RNA sequence: GUGGAUAUAGUUCAAUCGGUAGAGCACCAGAUUGUGGUUCUGGAUGUUGCGGGUUCAAGUCCCGUUAUCCACCCCA
């Protein structure tokens, strides 16, 4: 009786081609993060349920995988990397050098319904700065977001920024702060359900005057500064929150990337732990995919674990959603390169000698494999071609006797008959450098 | 979790009113035993997602189930 090789809803297998591309993007991101001085950490995938959910009751709780382990402990699989990081900070703050900048790229799990770019197991790439609450850190996260997307070759993007503090000041001013969560959720939907519907819901939540004012508040103006001027005035004038956003914008301008950032007062983020700046990232050619990188400032996140004040700001790239988008837009190169060279198994060749050649080539710093099956030469070339290998080495009895090899460029079909192995290595290396 | 659509060969898709399961690409073998991609010839594709039901007869109709996609919700 065979067992069907099925996998769970929202969970996926990755064939080499796709997994290699995923790893490539991760490598690029890691290089970008480390170039800013960020360091990687790791935390357990499984934690105590109470540690991950806190007091609980939120919308995310329903999506968390929880169960009892064999020791009857209530455990939960991490649904993001930020909450475990908060616990990590509370536990290790004395062992870390502040301000601490970390990145963390790993799988997280959410048991929600699946859709395109939306899975139950997916990779998040988090990067955060903790230990400081200033514009310098807020800015650096935004800059790193920009650098990351640039590094992986995604230029056509839009970052939407907002500030929760200014929004809260505004809500306090119009005496609606008790409904803050519902109001934020509602205005967040304006792109989908439209102004009229939002106004209707807001009127139900508050009253028609306040609803009109909220709608006015979230309407973006011509530019970042104009919008910021407006919401500053509407929130009761200059405040720490508005000053922060002016300062961050100044820094963006100095770097010359301010045009990619728009101030959109309707962006609020569903997660309720954000206290300051918040942001979302959209592919301009595929906005309906949703945000591919979001985050914000959370100054009280660790407060459920420690009395110490640990302010933080961070962002998270949804790697799998991003890849789903890039694939749809054809922005991921089709073919992944294979080994630099393959030693073919031809008539008169010696298996041991082929492996010997391969190990010499590997010692020279190139990647090399030996064709392992017993197939016709045509199949072997086909194999090499399909795997994206551009050079083949053939070494039959003639070559063995003369202590030479024959090299063939699989793409150009150029032949180098009976040359020294060292020459072959030079040719391959030269071609690889181009 | 709720509602809707979909599920056929490795893959992309056909199959009329319910009447023998089909094509392209890919794959395998040969023409080609030390040089492949073209071409030609031949071949296998399969429990029609899975499980029931109706019928003389089900890929097709009905019920259930699982997965995918879409919307809600939420989010990356």
Tab-separated table of C-alpha atoms (C1' of nucleotides) in Angstrom:
chain	number	residue	atom	x	y	z
A	1	UNK	CA	0.000	0.000	0.000
A	2	UNK	CA	1.557	3.245	-1.156
A	3	UNK	CA	1.200	6.501	0.696
A	4	UNK	CA	0.296	9.436	-1.496
A	5	UNK	CA	3.241	11.898	-1.580
A	6	UNK	CA	1.028	14.860	-0.804
A	7	UNK	CA	1.934	18.031	1.049
A	8	UNK	CA	-0.087	20.385	3.211
A	9	UNK	CA	-2.077	23.334	1.919
A	10	UNK	CA	0.116	26.417	1.705
A	11	UNK	CA	3.321	24.391	2.046
A	12	UNK	CA	5.552	23.830	-0.963
A	13	UNK	CA	8.373	21.752	-2.365
A	14	UNK	CA	11.169	23.593	-4.119
A	15	UNK	CA	12.917	22.030	-7.086
A	16	UNK	CA	16.577	22.940	-7.545
A	17	UNK	CA	15.931	25.672	-10.118
A	18	UNK	CA	13.596	27.603	-7.848
A	19	UNK	CA	15.464	26.952	-4.635
A	20	UNK	CA	18.734	28.116	-6.221
A	21	UNK	CA	17.087	31.383	-7.247
A	22	UNK	CA	15.708	31.805	-3.745
A	23	UNK	CA	19.134	31.203	-2.237
A	24	UNK	CA	20.687	33.665	-4.687
A	25	UNK	CA	18.340	36.417	-3.579
A	26	UNK	CA	19.027	35.573	0.051
A	27	UNK	CA	22.768	35.796	-0.600
A	28	UNK	CA	22.413	39.218	-2.187
A	29	UNK	CA	20.272	40.431	0.708
A	30	UNK	CA	22.731	39.093	3.272
A	31	UNK	CA	25.573	40.901	1.528
A	32	UNK	CA	23.555	44.101	1.543
A	33	UNK	CA	22.656	43.776	5.219
A	34	UNK	CA	26.218	43.031	6.282
A	35	UNK	CA	27.474	45.958	4.198
A	36	UNK	CA	25.479	48.162	6.596
A	37	UNK	CA	26.973	46.407	9.618
A	38	UNK	CA	23.942	44.257	10.394
A	39	UNK	CA	24.635	40.912	12.048
A	40	UNK	CA	22.635	37.736	11.783
A	41	UNK	CA	21.046	35.844	14.666
A	42	UNK	CA	18.770	32.865	15.033
A	43	UNK	CA	15.911	32.011	17.371
A	44	UNK	CA	13.927	28.774	17.838
A	45	UNK	CA	11.110	27.968	15.433
A	46	UNK	CA	9.091	26.655	18.368
A	47	UNK	CA	8.446	28.666	21.507
A	48	UNK	CA	6.110	28.696	24.475
A	49	UNK	CA	2.680	29.763	23.298
A	50	UNK	CA	2.418	32.455	25.983
A	51	UNK	CA	5.762	33.907	24.929
A	52	UNK	CA	4.736	34.313	21.298
A	53	UNK	CA	1.129	35.331	21.843
A	54	UNK	CA	1.481	37.441	24.970
A	55	UNK	CA	-1.902	38.303	26.345
A	56	UNK	CA	-3.399	37.205	23.074
A	57	UNK	CA	-6.802	37.786	21.618
A	58	UNK	CA	-5.558	39.493	18.470
A	59	UNK	CA	-6.328	38.638	14.886
A	60	UNK	CA	-2.912	37.024	14.366
A	61	UNK	CA	-3.536	34.535	17.171
A	62	UNK	CA	-6.003	32.605	15.063
A	63	UNK	CA	-3.309	32.093	12.439
A	64	UNK	CA	-0.634	30.769	14.761
A	65	UNK	CA	0.108	27.055	14.712
A	66	UNK	CA	-0.146	25.877	18.308
A	67	UNK	CA	-0.118	22.437	19.876
A	68	UNK	CA	0.897	20.519	22.942
A	69	UNK	CA	4.325	18.935	22.763
A	70	UNK	CA	5.070	15.488	24.148
A	71	UNK	CA	5.811	17.032	27.524
A	72	UNK	CA	2.330	18.594	27.516
A	73	UNK	CA	3.751	22.111	27.087
A	74	UNK	CA	1.633	24.590	25.135
A	75	UNK	CA	3.895	25.551	22.239
A	76	UNK	CA	3.581	27.713	19.133
A	77	UNK	CA	5.469	27.987	15.862
A	78	UNK	CA	6.758	31.476	15.191
A	79	UNK	CA	4.477	33.461	12.859
A	80	UNK	CA	6.990	36.254	12.342
A	81	UNK	CA	10.569	37.030	13.303
A	82	UNK	CA	9.851	40.259	15.148
A	83	UNK	CA	8.105	38.896	18.228
A	84	UNK	CA	10.768	36.219	18.859
A	85	UNK	CA	13.340	38.973	18.371
A	86	UNK	CA	11.680	41.035	21.089
A	87	UNK	CA	11.948	38.072	23.456
A	88	UNK	CA	15.558	37.588	22.335
A	89	UNK	CA	16.341	41.223	23.123
A	90	UNK	CA	14.727	41.051	26.548
A	91	UNK	CA	16.766	37.923	27.323
A	92	UNK	CA	20.132	39.070	25.972
A	93	UNK	CA	20.215	42.836	26.098
A	94	UNK	CA	23.164	42.853	28.479
A	95	UNK	CA	25.206	40.662	26.140
A	96	UNK	CA	24.678	42.871	23.110
A	97	UNK	CA	26.337	46.026	21.943
A	98	UNK	CA	23.753	48.753	21.478
A	99	UNK	CA	22.537	50.053	19.147
A	100	UNK	CA	22.141	46.516	17.904
A	101	UNK	CA	21.485	45.903	14.232
A	102	UNK	CA	20.437	42.403	13.298
A	103	UNK	CA	19.032	40.595	10.314
A	104	UNK	CA	17.262	37.293	10.361
A	105	UNK	CA	16.206	35.312	7.296
A	106	UNK	CA	14.162	32.228	7.963
A	107	UNK	CA	10.854	30.453	7.655
A	108	UNK	CA	7.724	31.481	9.528
A	109	UNK	CA	4.286	29.847	9.633
A	110	UNK	CA	0.774	31.220	9.493
A	111	UNK	CA	-2.291	29.007	9.250
A	112	UNK	CA	-4.393	31.363	7.149
A	113	UNK	CA	-6.055	30.837	3.820
A	114	UNK	CA	-3.735	30.693	0.854
A	115	UNK	CA	-3.611	32.905	-2.216
A	116	UNK	CA	-1.071	33.985	-4.756
A	117	UNK	CA	2.085	35.049	-2.952
A	118	UNK	CA	0.474	34.006	0.285
A	119	UNK	CA	1.498	30.740	1.839
A	120	UNK	CA	1.355	28.997	5.192
A	121	UNK	CA	5.100	28.494	5.259
A	122	UNK	CA	7.194	31.335	3.920
A	123	UNK	CA	10.507	33.081	4.350
A	124	UNK	CA	10.806	36.475	5.931
A	125	UNK	CA	13.891	38.649	5.784
A	126	UNK	CA	13.856	40.884	8.838
A	127	UNK	CA	16.258	43.658	9.605
A	128	UNK	CA	15.977	45.788	12.725
A	129	UNK	CA	17.819	48.381	14.749
A	130	UNK	CA	17.206	48.341	18.484
A	131	UNK	CA	18.435	50.487	21.314
A	132	UNK	CA	17.882	53.881	19.735
A	133	UNK	CA	14.853	55.973	18.986
A	134	UNK	CA	15.910	58.585	16.490
A	135	UNK	CA	15.615	59.661	12.877
A	136	UNK	CA	19.026	58.264	12.069
A	137	UNK	CA	17.850	54.703	12.734
A	138	UNK	CA	14.455	55.219	11.075
A	139	UNK	CA	16.213	56.546	8.023
A	140	UNK	CA	18.757	53.770	7.866
A	141	UNK	CA	16.048	51.128	7.736
A	142	UNK	CA	14.406	52.963	4.821
A	143	UNK	CA	17.735	53.312	3.090
A	144	UNK	CA	18.487	49.646	3.598
A	145	UNK	CA	15.092	48.743	2.127
A	146	UNK	CA	15.980	50.758	-0.928
A	147	UNK	CA	19.479	49.263	-1.171
A	148	UNK	CA	18.123	45.736	-0.817
A	149	UNK	CA	15.667	46.060	-3.658
A	150	UNK	CA	18.268	47.767	-5.777
A	151	UNK	CA	20.736	44.950	-5.112
A	152	UNK	CA	18.331	42.290	-6.326
A	153	UNK	CA	17.572	44.355	-9.409
A	154	UNK	CA	14.088	45.561	-8.518
A	155	UNK	CA	13.965	49.257	-9.369
A	156	UNK	CA	10.333	49.860	-10.194
A	157	UNK	CA	9.062	50.117	-6.633
A	158	UNK	CA	7.229	52.524	-4.406
A	159	UNK	CA	7.667	52.910	-0.678
A	160	UNK	CA	4.648	54.228	1.181
A	161	UNK	CA	5.441	55.840	4.502
A	162	UNK	CA	3.333	57.116	7.367
A	163	UNK	CA	3.667	57.910	11.057
A	164	UNK	CA	1.403	56.376	13.665
A	165	UNK	CA	2.261	59.024	16.223
A	166	UNK	CA	0.956	61.842	14.058
A	167	UNK	CA	-2.155	59.844	13.320
A	168	UNK	CA	-2.718	59.233	17.026
A	169	UNK	CA	-2.273	62.941	17.784
A	170	UNK	CA	-4.887	63.662	15.152
A	171	UNK	CA	-7.298	61.110	16.574
A	172	UNK	CA	-6.828	62.528	20.047
A	173	UNK	CA	-7.562	65.982	18.718
A	174	UNK	CA	-10.842	64.912	17.165
A	175	UNK	CA	-11.602	62.792	20.236
A	176	UNK	CA	-11.689	59.509	18.430
A	177	UNK	CA	-8.654	57.774	19.904
A	178	UNK	CA	-10.771	55.150	21.625
A	179	UNK	CA	-11.662	53.845	18.172
A	180	UNK	CA	-8.085	54.106	16.865
A	181	UNK	CA	-7.686	50.457	15.851
A	182	UNK	CA	-10.970	50.270	13.962
A	183	UNK	CA	-10.359	53.614	12.272
A	184	UNK	CA	-6.881	52.621	11.141
A	185	UNK	CA	-8.156	49.319	9.746
A	186	UNK	CA	-10.870	51.164	7.886
A	187	UNK	CA	-8.705	53.833	6.293
A	188	UNK	CA	-6.214	51.166	5.313
A	189	UNK	CA	-8.869	49.752	2.986
A	190	UNK	CA	-9.520	52.946	1.058
A	191	UNK	CA	-7.717	51.707	-2.036
A	192	UNK	CA	-9.953	48.666	-2.163
A	193	UNK	CA	-13.403	49.741	-1.076
A	194	UNK	CA	-13.273	53.414	-2.081
A	195	UNK	CA	-13.906	56.712	-0.342
A	196	UNK	CA	-17.671	56.472	-0.057
A	197	UNK	CA	-17.604	53.155	1.708
A	198	UNK	CA	-14.845	54.320	4.056
A	199	UNK	CA	-16.809	57.447	4.893
A	200	UNK	CA	-19.842	55.317	5.639
A	201	UNK	CA	-17.972	53.029	8.018
A	202	UNK	CA	-16.189	55.951	9.687
A	203	UNK	CA	-19.506	57.727	10.208
A	204	UNK	CA	-20.825	54.630	11.949
A	205	UNK	CA	-17.681	54.476	14.086
A	206	UNK	CA	-17.681	58.128	15.068
A	207	UNK	CA	-19.903	60.819	13.586
A	208	UNK	CA	-20.219	62.516	10.234
A	209	UNK	CA	-17.991	65.487	11.159
A	210	UNK	CA	-15.132	63.341	12.384
A	211	UNK	CA	-15.524	60.934	9.491
A	212	UNK	CA	-15.152	63.789	7.009
A	213	UNK	CA	-12.112	65.057	8.836
A	214	UNK	CA	-10.472	61.648	8.872
A	215	UNK	CA	-11.089	61.266	5.164
A	216	UNK	CA	-9.555	64.685	4.580
A	217	UNK	CA	-6.567	63.735	6.745
A	218	UNK	CA	-5.730	60.565	4.816
A	219	UNK	CA	-5.947	62.240	1.405
A	220	UNK	CA	-2.362	62.586	0.120
A	221	UNK	CA	-1.273	65.969	-1.255
A	222	UNK	CA	0.991	66.645	-4.238
A	223	UNK	CA	4.259	65.813	-2.496
A	224	UNK	CA	5.731	64.292	0.618
A	225	UNK	CA	6.260	67.646	2.345
A	226	UNK	CA	2.864	69.053	1.402
A	227	UNK	CA	1.183	65.984	2.844
A	228	UNK	CA	3.342	66.182	5.946
A	229	UNK	CA	2.515	69.895	6.370
A	230	UNK	CA	-1.176	69.122	6.152
A	231	UNK	CA	-1.266	66.228	8.615
A	232	UNK	CA	0.974	68.159	10.994
A	233	UNK	CA	-1.522	71.013	11.083
A	234	UNK	CA	-4.511	68.674	11.307
A	235	UNK	CA	-2.928	66.755	14.195
A	236	UNK	CA	-2.629	69.946	16.234
A	237	UNK	CA	0.653	71.402	15.013
A	238	UNK	CA	4.280	70.487	15.375
A	239	UNK	CA	5.056	67.482	17.535
A	240	UNK	CA	7.884	65.085	18.218
A	241	UNK	CA	6.289	62.715	15.727
A	242	UNK	CA	6.026	65.240	12.917
A	243	UNK	CA	9.542	66.564	13.550
A	244	UNK	CA	10.836	63.018	13.228
A	245	UNK	CA	9.238	62.532	9.846
A	246	UNK	CA	10.581	65.898	8.567
A	247	UNK	CA	14.031	64.840	9.669
A	248	UNK	CA	13.826	61.409	8.036
A	249	UNK	CA	12.707	63.044	4.813
A	250	UNK	CA	15.679	65.412	4.926
A	251	UNK	CA	18.034	62.434	5.127
A	252	UNK	CA	16.311	60.715	2.218
A	253	UNK	CA	16.805	63.878	0.205
A	254	UNK	CA	20.508	64.027	0.943
A	255	UNK	CA	20.909	60.480	-0.380
A	256	UNK	CA	18.751	61.412	-3.365
A	257	UNK	CA	16.185	58.662	-2.999
A	258	UNK	CA	13.288	60.753	-1.686
A	259	UNK	CA	11.277	60.417	-4.893
A	260	UNK	CA	10.720	56.724	-4.245
A	261	UNK	CA	9.040	57.483	-0.932
A	262	UNK	CA	5.517	58.821	-0.706
A	263	UNK	CA	3.763	59.896	2.457
A	264	UNK	CA	0.453	58.094	2.491
A	265	UNK	CA	-1.541	58.811	5.668
A	266	UNK	CA	-3.843	55.868	4.980
A	267	UNK	CA	-1.021	53.365	5.525
A	268	UNK	CA	-1.340	52.279	9.116
A	269	UNK	CA	-0.349	48.594	9.271
A	270	UNK	CA	-2.622	46.128	10.968
A	271	UNK	CA	-0.136	45.082	13.612
A	272	UNK	CA	-0.823	47.082	16.723
A	273	UNK	CA	2.724	47.124	18.106
A	274	UNK	CA	3.896	49.951	15.865
A	275	UNK	CA	4.328	53.295	17.585
A	276	UNK	CA	6.116	55.545	15.094
A	277	UNK	CA	7.013	55.509	11.434
A	278	UNK	CA	5.422	52.717	9.369
A	279	UNK	CA	5.963	51.724	5.761
A	280	UNK	CA	4.958	49.344	3.011
A	281	UNK	CA	6.608	48.504	-0.302
A	282	UNK	CA	4.835	47.826	-3.565
A	283	UNK	CA	5.961	46.617	-6.955
A	284	UNK	CA	4.707	49.339	-9.270
A	285	UNK	CA	3.845	46.803	-11.958
A	286	UNK	CA	2.012	44.536	-9.572
A	287	UNK	CA	0.454	46.587	-6.769
A	288	UNK	CA	-2.345	44.079	-6.234
A	289	UNK	CA	0.194	41.583	-4.938
A	290	UNK	CA	0.302	43.621	-1.745
A	291	UNK	CA	3.251	44.818	0.240
A	292	UNK	CA	6.494	42.936	-0.282
A	293	UNK	CA	8.367	44.691	2.502
A	294	UNK	CA	6.804	46.337	5.517
A	295	UNK	CA	7.649	47.452	8.981
A	296	UNK	CA	7.947	50.348	11.287
A	297	UNK	CA	9.021	51.617	14.674
A	298	UNK	CA	7.930	49.657	17.731
A	299	UNK	CA	9.149	51.258	20.923
A	300	UNK	CA	7.301	49.029	23.376
A	301	UNK	CA	7.563	45.639	21.753
A	302	UNK	CA	9.767	44.071	24.408
A	303	UNK	CA	7.765	45.612	27.230
A	304	UNK	CA	5.808	42.414	27.771
A	305	UNK	CA	9.088	40.614	28.548
A	306	UNK	CA	11.123	43.233	30.427
A	307	UNK	CA	10.805	46.499	32.285
A	308	UNK	CA	13.771	47.834	30.357
A	309	UNK	CA	12.915	50.252	27.608
A	310	UNK	CA	14.029	48.749	24.302
A	311	UNK	CA	13.026	50.913	21.336
A	312	UNK	CA	13.305	49.382	17.891
A	313	UNK	CA	12.674	49.992	14.237
A	314	UNK	CA	12.712	47.383	11.526
A	315	UNK	CA	11.402	46.017	8.304
A	316	UNK	CA	10.590	42.657	6.812
A	317	UNK	CA	10.834	41.496	3.218
A	318	UNK	CA	8.361	38.779	2.266
A	319	UNK	CA	10.744	36.804	0.130
A	320	UNK	CA	8.247	34.282	-1.204
A	321	UNK	CA	5.670	36.890	-2.083
A	322	UNK	CA	8.384	38.992	-3.705
A	323	UNK	CA	9.541	36.000	-5.718
A	324	UNK	CA	5.992	35.201	-6.786
A	325	UNK	CA	5.770	38.775	-8.051
A	326	UNK	CA	9.140	38.830	-9.769
A	327	UNK	CA	8.350	35.556	-11.465
A	328	UNK	CA	5.068	36.892	-12.759
A	329	UNK	CA	6.812	39.986	-14.085
A	330	UNK	CA	9.527	37.866	-15.701
A	331	UNK	CA	12.218	39.571	-13.635
A	332	UNK	CA	13.948	36.375	-12.594
A	333	UNK	CA	16.425	35.043	-15.077
A	334	UNK	CA	15.312	31.731	-16.500
A	335	UNK	CA	18.435	29.686	-16.379
A	336	UNK	CA	20.562	29.083	-13.338
A	337	UNK	CA	24.224	28.418	-14.074
A	338	UNK	CA	25.550	24.961	-13.234
A	339	UNK	CA	29.064	23.809	-12.487
A	340	UNK	CA	31.899	25.429	-14.414
A	341	UNK	CA	32.850	22.186	-16.101
A	342	UNK	CA	31.830	18.550	-16.428
A	343	UNK	CA	34.108	15.609	-17.142
A	344	UNK	CA	32.347	13.337	-19.601
A	345	UNK	CA	32.416	9.597	-19.613
A	346	UNK	CA	33.560	8.604	-23.122
A	347	UNK	CA	34.878	5.452	-24.697
A	348	UNK	CA	38.431	4.795	-23.597
A	349	UNK	CA	38.199	7.063	-20.597
A	350	UNK	CA	38.956	5.892	-17.106
A	351	UNK	CA	36.546	6.494	-14.261
A	352	UNK	CA	39.334	6.980	-11.758
A	353	UNK	CA	41.225	9.319	-14.078
A	354	UNK	CA	38.044	11.363	-14.674
A	355	UNK	CA	37.601	11.796	-10.920
A	356	UNK	CA	41.248	12.682	-10.621
A	357	UNK	CA	40.914	15.411	-13.280
A	358	UNK	CA	37.817	16.725	-11.549
A	359	UNK	CA	39.552	17.008	-8.218
A	360	UNK	CA	42.487	18.867	-9.782
A	361	UNK	CA	40.018	21.302	-11.358
A	362	UNK	CA	38.217	21.779	-8.036
A	363	UNK	CA	41.519	22.457	-6.308
A	364	UNK	CA	42.090	25.239	-8.819
A	365	UNK	CA	38.951	26.935	-7.512
A	366	UNK	CA	36.490	25.994	-10.246
A	367	UNK	CA	33.409	23.875	-9.681
A	368	UNK	CA	33.514	20.570	-11.491
A	369	UNK	CA	31.484	17.411	-11.712
A	370	UNK	CA	31.987	14.025	-13.288
A	371	UNK	CA	29.249	12.517	-15.435
A	372	UNK	CA	28.150	9.570	-13.340
A	373	UNK	CA	25.863	7.480	-15.526
A	374	UNK	CA	26.656	5.259	-18.466
A	375	UNK	CA	24.951	6.999	-21.384
A	376	UNK	CA	25.741	7.848	-24.961
A	377	UNK	CA	27.889	10.924	-25.492
A	378	UNK	CA	24.959	12.827	-26.990
A	379	UNK	CA	22.943	12.354	-23.823
A	380	UNK	CA	25.882	13.545	-21.793
A	381	UNK	CA	26.076	16.797	-23.742
A	382	UNK	CA	22.333	17.161	-23.384
A	383	UNK	CA	22.683	16.662	-19.640
A	384	UNK	CA	25.393	19.317	-19.416
A	385	UNK	CA	23.386	21.742	-21.523
A	386	UNK	CA	20.239	21.303	-19.446
A	387	UNK	CA	22.155	21.873	-16.251
A	388	UNK	CA	23.697	25.062	-17.595
A	389	UNK	CA	27.269	23.753	-17.630
A	390	UNK	CA	29.316	25.544	-20.275
A	391	UNK	CA	32.454	23.391	-20.506
A	392	UNK	CA	33.026	19.681	-20.995
A	393	UNK	CA	36.271	17.796	-20.651
A	394	UNK	CA	36.774	14.615	-22.663
A	395	UNK	CA	39.652	12.385	-21.796
A	396	UNK	CA	39.935	9.092	-23.650
A	397	UNK	CA	42.852	6.746	-24.102
A	398	UNK	CA	44.644	9.103	-26.532
A	399	UNK	CA	44.583	11.927	-24.013
A	400	UNK	CA	45.519	9.707	-21.077
A	401	UNK	CA	48.551	8.402	-22.986
A	402	UNK	CA	49.637	11.940	-23.902
A	403	UNK	CA	48.731	13.337	-20.451
A	404	UNK	CA	46.378	15.847	-22.097
A	405	UNK	CA	42.661	16.600	-22.105
A	406	UNK	CA	40.225	17.744	-24.750
A	407	UNK	CA	38.057	20.716	-23.762
A	408	UNK	CA	34.837	21.731	-25.402
A	409	UNK	CA	32.844	24.889	-24.922
A	410	UNK	CA	29.305	23.603	-24.874
A	411	UNK	CA	27.721	26.935	-25.811
A	412	UNK	CA	29.979	27.865	-28.728
A	413	UNK	CA	30.942	24.250	-29.636
A	414	UNK	CA	34.516	25.378	-29.799
A	415	UNK	CA	36.960	22.480	-29.402
A	416	UNK	CA	40.386	22.543	-27.757
A	417	UNK	CA	42.018	19.280	-28.756
A	418	UNK	CA	44.590	17.619	-26.527
A	419	UNK	CA	45.744	20.502	-24.387
A	420	UNK	CA	47.251	20.478	-20.928
A	421	UNK	CA	44.804	20.420	-18.034
A	422	UNK	CA	46.303	23.690	-16.803
A	423	UNK	CA	45.550	25.385	-20.127
A	424	UNK	CA	42.006	24.068	-19.999
A	425	UNK	CA	41.552	25.525	-16.533
A	426	UNK	CA	42.847	28.893	-17.770
A	427	UNK	CA	40.397	28.907	-20.682
A	428	UNK	CA	37.473	28.086	-18.413
A	429	UNK	CA	38.509	30.688	-15.893
A	430	UNK	CA	38.923	33.338	-18.560
A	431	UNK	CA	35.490	32.616	-20.001
A	432	UNK	CA	33.930	32.708	-16.548
A	433	UNK	CA	35.340	36.144	-15.846
A	434	UNK	CA	33.566	37.677	-18.815
B	1	G	C1'	-12.530	30.629	8.883
B	2	U	C1'	-16.800	32.261	4.992
B	3	G	C1'	-18.332	32.586	-0.256
B	4	G	C1'	-17.225	31.585	-5.629
B	5	A	C1'	-14.329	29.188	-9.733
B	6	U	C1'	-11.108	25.304	-11.135
B	7	A	C1'	-8.663	20.164	-11.014
B	8	U	C1'	-7.444	15.541	-17.751
B	9	A	C1'	-0.043	12.658	-19.710
B	10	G	C1'	6.130	15.340	-16.829
B	11	U	C1'	4.038	20.284	-18.700
B	12	U	C1'	0.526	23.621	-21.485
B	13	C	C1'	-4.201	22.502	-23.035
B	14	A	C1'	-8.358	19.692	-26.115
B	15	A	C1'	-12.449	15.963	-25.834
B	16	U	C1'	-19.781	18.177	-29.254
B	17	C	C1'	-25.922	16.102	-26.344
B	18	G	C1'	-23.341	11.427	-21.112
B	19	G	C1'	-21.138	6.945	-25.828
B	20	U	C1'	-13.571	3.566	-27.077
B	21	A	C1'	-8.724	9.353	-23.596
B	22	G	C1'	-6.287	13.410	-27.695
B	23	A	C1'	-2.442	17.384	-29.530
B	24	G	C1'	2.042	20.558	-28.986
B	25	C	C1'	6.349	20.823	-25.977
B	26	A	C1'	9.224	17.651	-22.893
B	27	C	C1'	10.727	12.340	-22.327
B	28	C	C1'	12.677	7.289	-24.144
B	29	A	C1'	14.790	4.254	-28.366
B	30	G	C1'	16.989	4.175	-33.292
B	31	A	C1'	19.227	6.654	-37.833
B	32	U	C1'	24.649	8.803	-35.291
B	33	U	C1'	30.149	3.508	-30.954
B	34	G	C1'	35.126	10.574	-29.610
B	35	U	C1'	31.311	15.644	-30.111
B	36	G	C1'	24.789	16.907	-28.497
B	37	G	C1'	20.860	21.003	-29.661
B	38	U	C1'	18.373	20.588	-36.401
B	39	U	C1'	15.869	16.670	-39.113
B	40	C	C1'	13.616	11.801	-39.735
B	41	U	C1'	11.435	7.087	-37.789
B	42	G	C1'	9.328	4.556	-33.781
B	43	G	C1'	7.585	4.351	-28.483
B	44	A	C1'	5.396	5.078	-23.586
B	45	U	C1'	2.596	8.589	-21.583
B	46	G	C1'	-3.035	8.452	-17.709
B	47	U	C1'	-6.704	4.920	-11.342
B	48	U	C1'	-9.313	12.111	-15.948
B	49	G	C1'	-7.061	15.055	-7.838
B	50	C	C1'	-9.336	11.429	-4.290
B	51	G	C1'	-14.001	8.782	-2.412
B	52	G	C1'	-19.015	7.728	-3.167
B	53	G	C1'	-23.775	8.107	-6.069
B	54	U	C1'	-27.179	8.308	-10.627
B	55	U	C1'	-26.967	5.601	-15.471
B	56	C	C1'	-26.906	0.195	-20.057
B	57	A	C1'	-22.760	3.797	-20.244
B	58	A	C1'	-19.544	9.321	-16.391
B	59	G	C1'	-13.538	13.229	-17.910
B	60	U	C1'	-18.716	15.126	-18.670
B	61	C	C1'	-24.464	14.900	-14.124
B	62	C	C1'	-25.062	14.785	-8.335
B	63	C	C1'	-22.838	14.543	-3.184
B	64	G	C1'	-18.509	14.529	-0.158
B	65	U	C1'	-13.299	15.429	0.313
B	66	U	C1'	-8.338	17.506	-0.748
B	67	A	C1'	-5.519	21.110	-3.361
B	68	U	C1'	-5.029	25.552	-6.364
B	69	C	C1'	-6.862	30.399	-7.887
B	70	C	C1'	-10.291	34.710	-6.781
B	71	A	C1'	-13.052	37.741	-3.139
B	72	C	C1'	-13.802	38.752	2.200
B	73	C	C1'	-10.682	38.824	6.515
B	74	C	C1'	-5.815	39.584	7.579
B	75	C	C1'	-1.046	40.202	5.948
B	76	A	C1'	4.590	39.292	3.724
